[in-house]
Coordinates of C-alpha atoms in Angstrom, one line a residue:
M143 CA -21.6 21.8 26.8
Q144 CA -24.9 23.4 25.6
T145 CA -26.1 23.0 22.2
A146 CA -26.7 26.3 20.1
R147 CA -29.8 26.6 18.6
K148 CA -29.8 28.4 15.4
L149 CA -32.1 31.8 15.5
G150 CA -31.7 32.5 11.8
E151 CA -29.4 33.4 8.9
I152 CA -29.3 35.6 5.9
F153 CA -27.5 35.6 2.6
L154 CA -26.1 39.2 1.3
R155 CA -24.3 40.5 -1.4
R156 CA -20.7 41.7 -0.7
E157 CA -22.0 45.4 -0.9
P158 CA -21.8 48.2 1.8
E159 CA -25.9 47.9 2.1
S160 CA -25.6 44.4 3.2
V161 CA -24.4 45.7 6.5
S162 CA -27.6 47.5 7.3
R163 CA -29.4 44.5 6.4
A164 CA -27.6 42.4 8.6
R165 CA -28.3 44.9 11.4
A166 CA -31.7 44.5 10.5
M167 CA -31.5 40.8 10.7
V168 CA -30.6 41.4 14.5
R169 CA -33.6 43.4 15.3
E170 CA -35.8 41.2 13.6
L171 CA -34.4 38.0 15.4
L172 CA -33.1 39.0 18.8
G173 CA -35.1 42.0 19.3
P174 CA -34.3 45.8 20.6
D175 CA -35.3 44.6 24.2
H176 CA -32.5 41.9 24.6
P177 CA -29.8 42.6 27.0
A178 CA -27.2 41.6 24.3
Y179 CA -29.2 43.3 21.6
E180 CA -26.5 46.4 21.1
Q181 CA -23.4 44.3 21.5
V182 CA -24.7 41.8 18.9
R183 CA -25.6 44.3 16.8
L184 CA -22.3 46.3 16.7
A185 CA -20.6 42.7 16.4
V186 CA -22.9 41.7 13.4
S187 CA -21.8 45.2 11.9
E188 CA -18.3 44.8 12.5
L189 CA -18.0 41.5 10.9
T190 CA -20.1 42.1 8.2
T191 CA -18.3 45.1 7.5
N192 CA -15.0 43.3 7.2
A193 CA -16.5 40.5 5.2
V194 CA -17.9 43.2 2.5
E195 CA -14.5 45.2 2.5
H196 CA -12.1 42.5 2.3
S197 CA -13.1 39.5 0.8
T198 CA -12.9 39.0 -2.9
P199 CA -15.2 36.9 -5.2
G200 CA -13.9 33.5 -6.0
P201 CA -15.1 29.6 -6.2
A202 CA -16.9 30.0 -3.0
G203 CA -19.1 32.8 -4.8
D204 CA -19.6 36.3 -4.0
L205 CA -22.3 36.2 -1.2
V206 CA -21.9 36.9 2.6
M207 CA -23.7 34.8 5.1
V208 CA -24.7 36.1 8.5
V209 CA -25.8 33.6 11.0
L210 CA -26.7 34.0 14.7
K211 CA -27.3 31.2 17.2
V212 CA -28.1 31.1 20.9
T213 CA -27.4 29.1 24.0
D214 CA -28.9 30.0 27.4
D215 CA -25.5 32.3 28.3
L216 CA -24.3 33.2 24.8
I217 CA -25.2 34.7 21.4
Y218 CA -22.9 33.4 18.7
V219 CA -22.5 35.6 15.5
E220 CA -20.7 33.9 12.3
V221 CA -20.1 35.6 9.4
T222 CA -18.9 33.8 6.3
D223 CA -17.4 35.3 3.0
P224 CA -15.6 34.1 -0.2
G225 CA -12.2 34.7 1.7
S226 CA -9.2 36.7 0.3
A227 CA -5.7 35.8 -1.0
S228 CA -4.4 38.6 1.0
G229 CA -4.9 36.8 4.5
G230 CA -7.3 36.5 7.0
P231 CA -8.7 38.6 9.7
C232 CA -6.4 39.6 12.7
L233 CA -5.9 41.8 15.3
R234 CA -3.2 44.5 14.0
D235 CA -0.4 45.3 16.4
D236 CA -0.6 48.8 16.8
P237 CA -3.4 50.9 14.8
P238 CA -2.9 54.5 14.9
L239 CA -5.2 55.9 17.6
D240 CA -6.8 58.7 15.2
A241 CA -7.6 55.7 12.7
E242 CA -11.0 55.9 10.8
D243 CA -10.9 51.9 10.6
G244 CA -9.0 48.7 11.6
R245 CA -10.7 48.6 15.0
G246 CA -13.4 46.5 14.3
L247 CA -11.9 43.0 15.5
F248 CA -10.5 44.9 18.6
I249 CA -14.2 46.0 19.3
V250 CA -15.3 42.3 18.5
D251 CA -12.7 41.3 21.0
E252 CA -13.9 43.6 23.8
L253 CA -17.6 42.5 23.1
S254 CA -16.7 38.8 22.9
A255 CA -14.2 38.8 26.0
G256 CA -11.8 37.5 23.5
K257 CA -14.3 34.6 22.4
W258 CA -13.6 34.9 18.6
G259 CA -12.0 33.1 15.8
V260 CA -11.5 32.2 12.3
R261 CA -12.3 28.8 10.5
D262 CA -10.6 29.2 7.1
F263 CA -11.9 26.9 4.2
G264 CA -9.3 27.7 1.7
A265 CA -11.1 28.1 -1.6
G266 CA -14.4 27.8 0.3
G267 CA -14.1 30.9 1.9
R268 CA -13.8 31.6 5.5
T269 CA -16.3 32.1 8.8
V270 CA -15.3 34.7 11.5
W271 CA -17.4 34.3 14.9
C272 CA -17.6 35.5 18.1
A273 CA -19.4 34.8 21.3
I274 CA -21.2 37.6 23.2
P275 CA -22.3 37.0 26.6
A276 CA -26.4 36.8 26.9
D277 CA -26.1 39.0 29.7
P278 CA -23.2 41.5 28.8
T279 CA -20.8 43.1 31.5
V280 CA -19.3 45.3 28.7
S281 CA -21.6 48.0 27.2
V282 CA -21.0 49.1 23.6
E283 CA -19.6 52.3 24.6
E284 CA -17.1 50.6 27.0
A285 CA -16.0 48.1 24.0
V286 CA -15.6 51.2 21.6
I287 CA -13.5 53.1 24.3
L288 CA -11.4 50.1 25.2
A289 CA -10.8 49.3 21.6
A290 CA -9.4 52.6 21.0
R291 CA -6.7 52.2 23.8
P292 CA -3.1 51.7 22.6
Q293 CA -2.2 47.7 22.8

């Protein structure tokens, strides 16, 4: 098993503007010429959006941390937030096809070929992670289309 090397991390406020800062971090650390740049950028965007919108401040604070790690084959995205009393992230059973939201984890699931999960630290918050192939076979467009299909 390969050890992942940390490319970098960023701490963000739990506010909508932080999503664009997280995407900028991907551009800075991975670069737009990387084969998986668009996939990682979209996964970071979706996971950071979920953290900003669905977490609540608590004992773990009010910040969101985004971490990028790499191996030869994978790029790991980890987004840690304060957590939420209303439960953790999960794929909805059957979101409406015309829904404006609720597809983020479906997109992450497609981009990562199902390699994602949640580490719950109770009052210490939670981390949602995914592993994107460094040489992806699913384009961003395909992932979005696949995520929109009926489950």
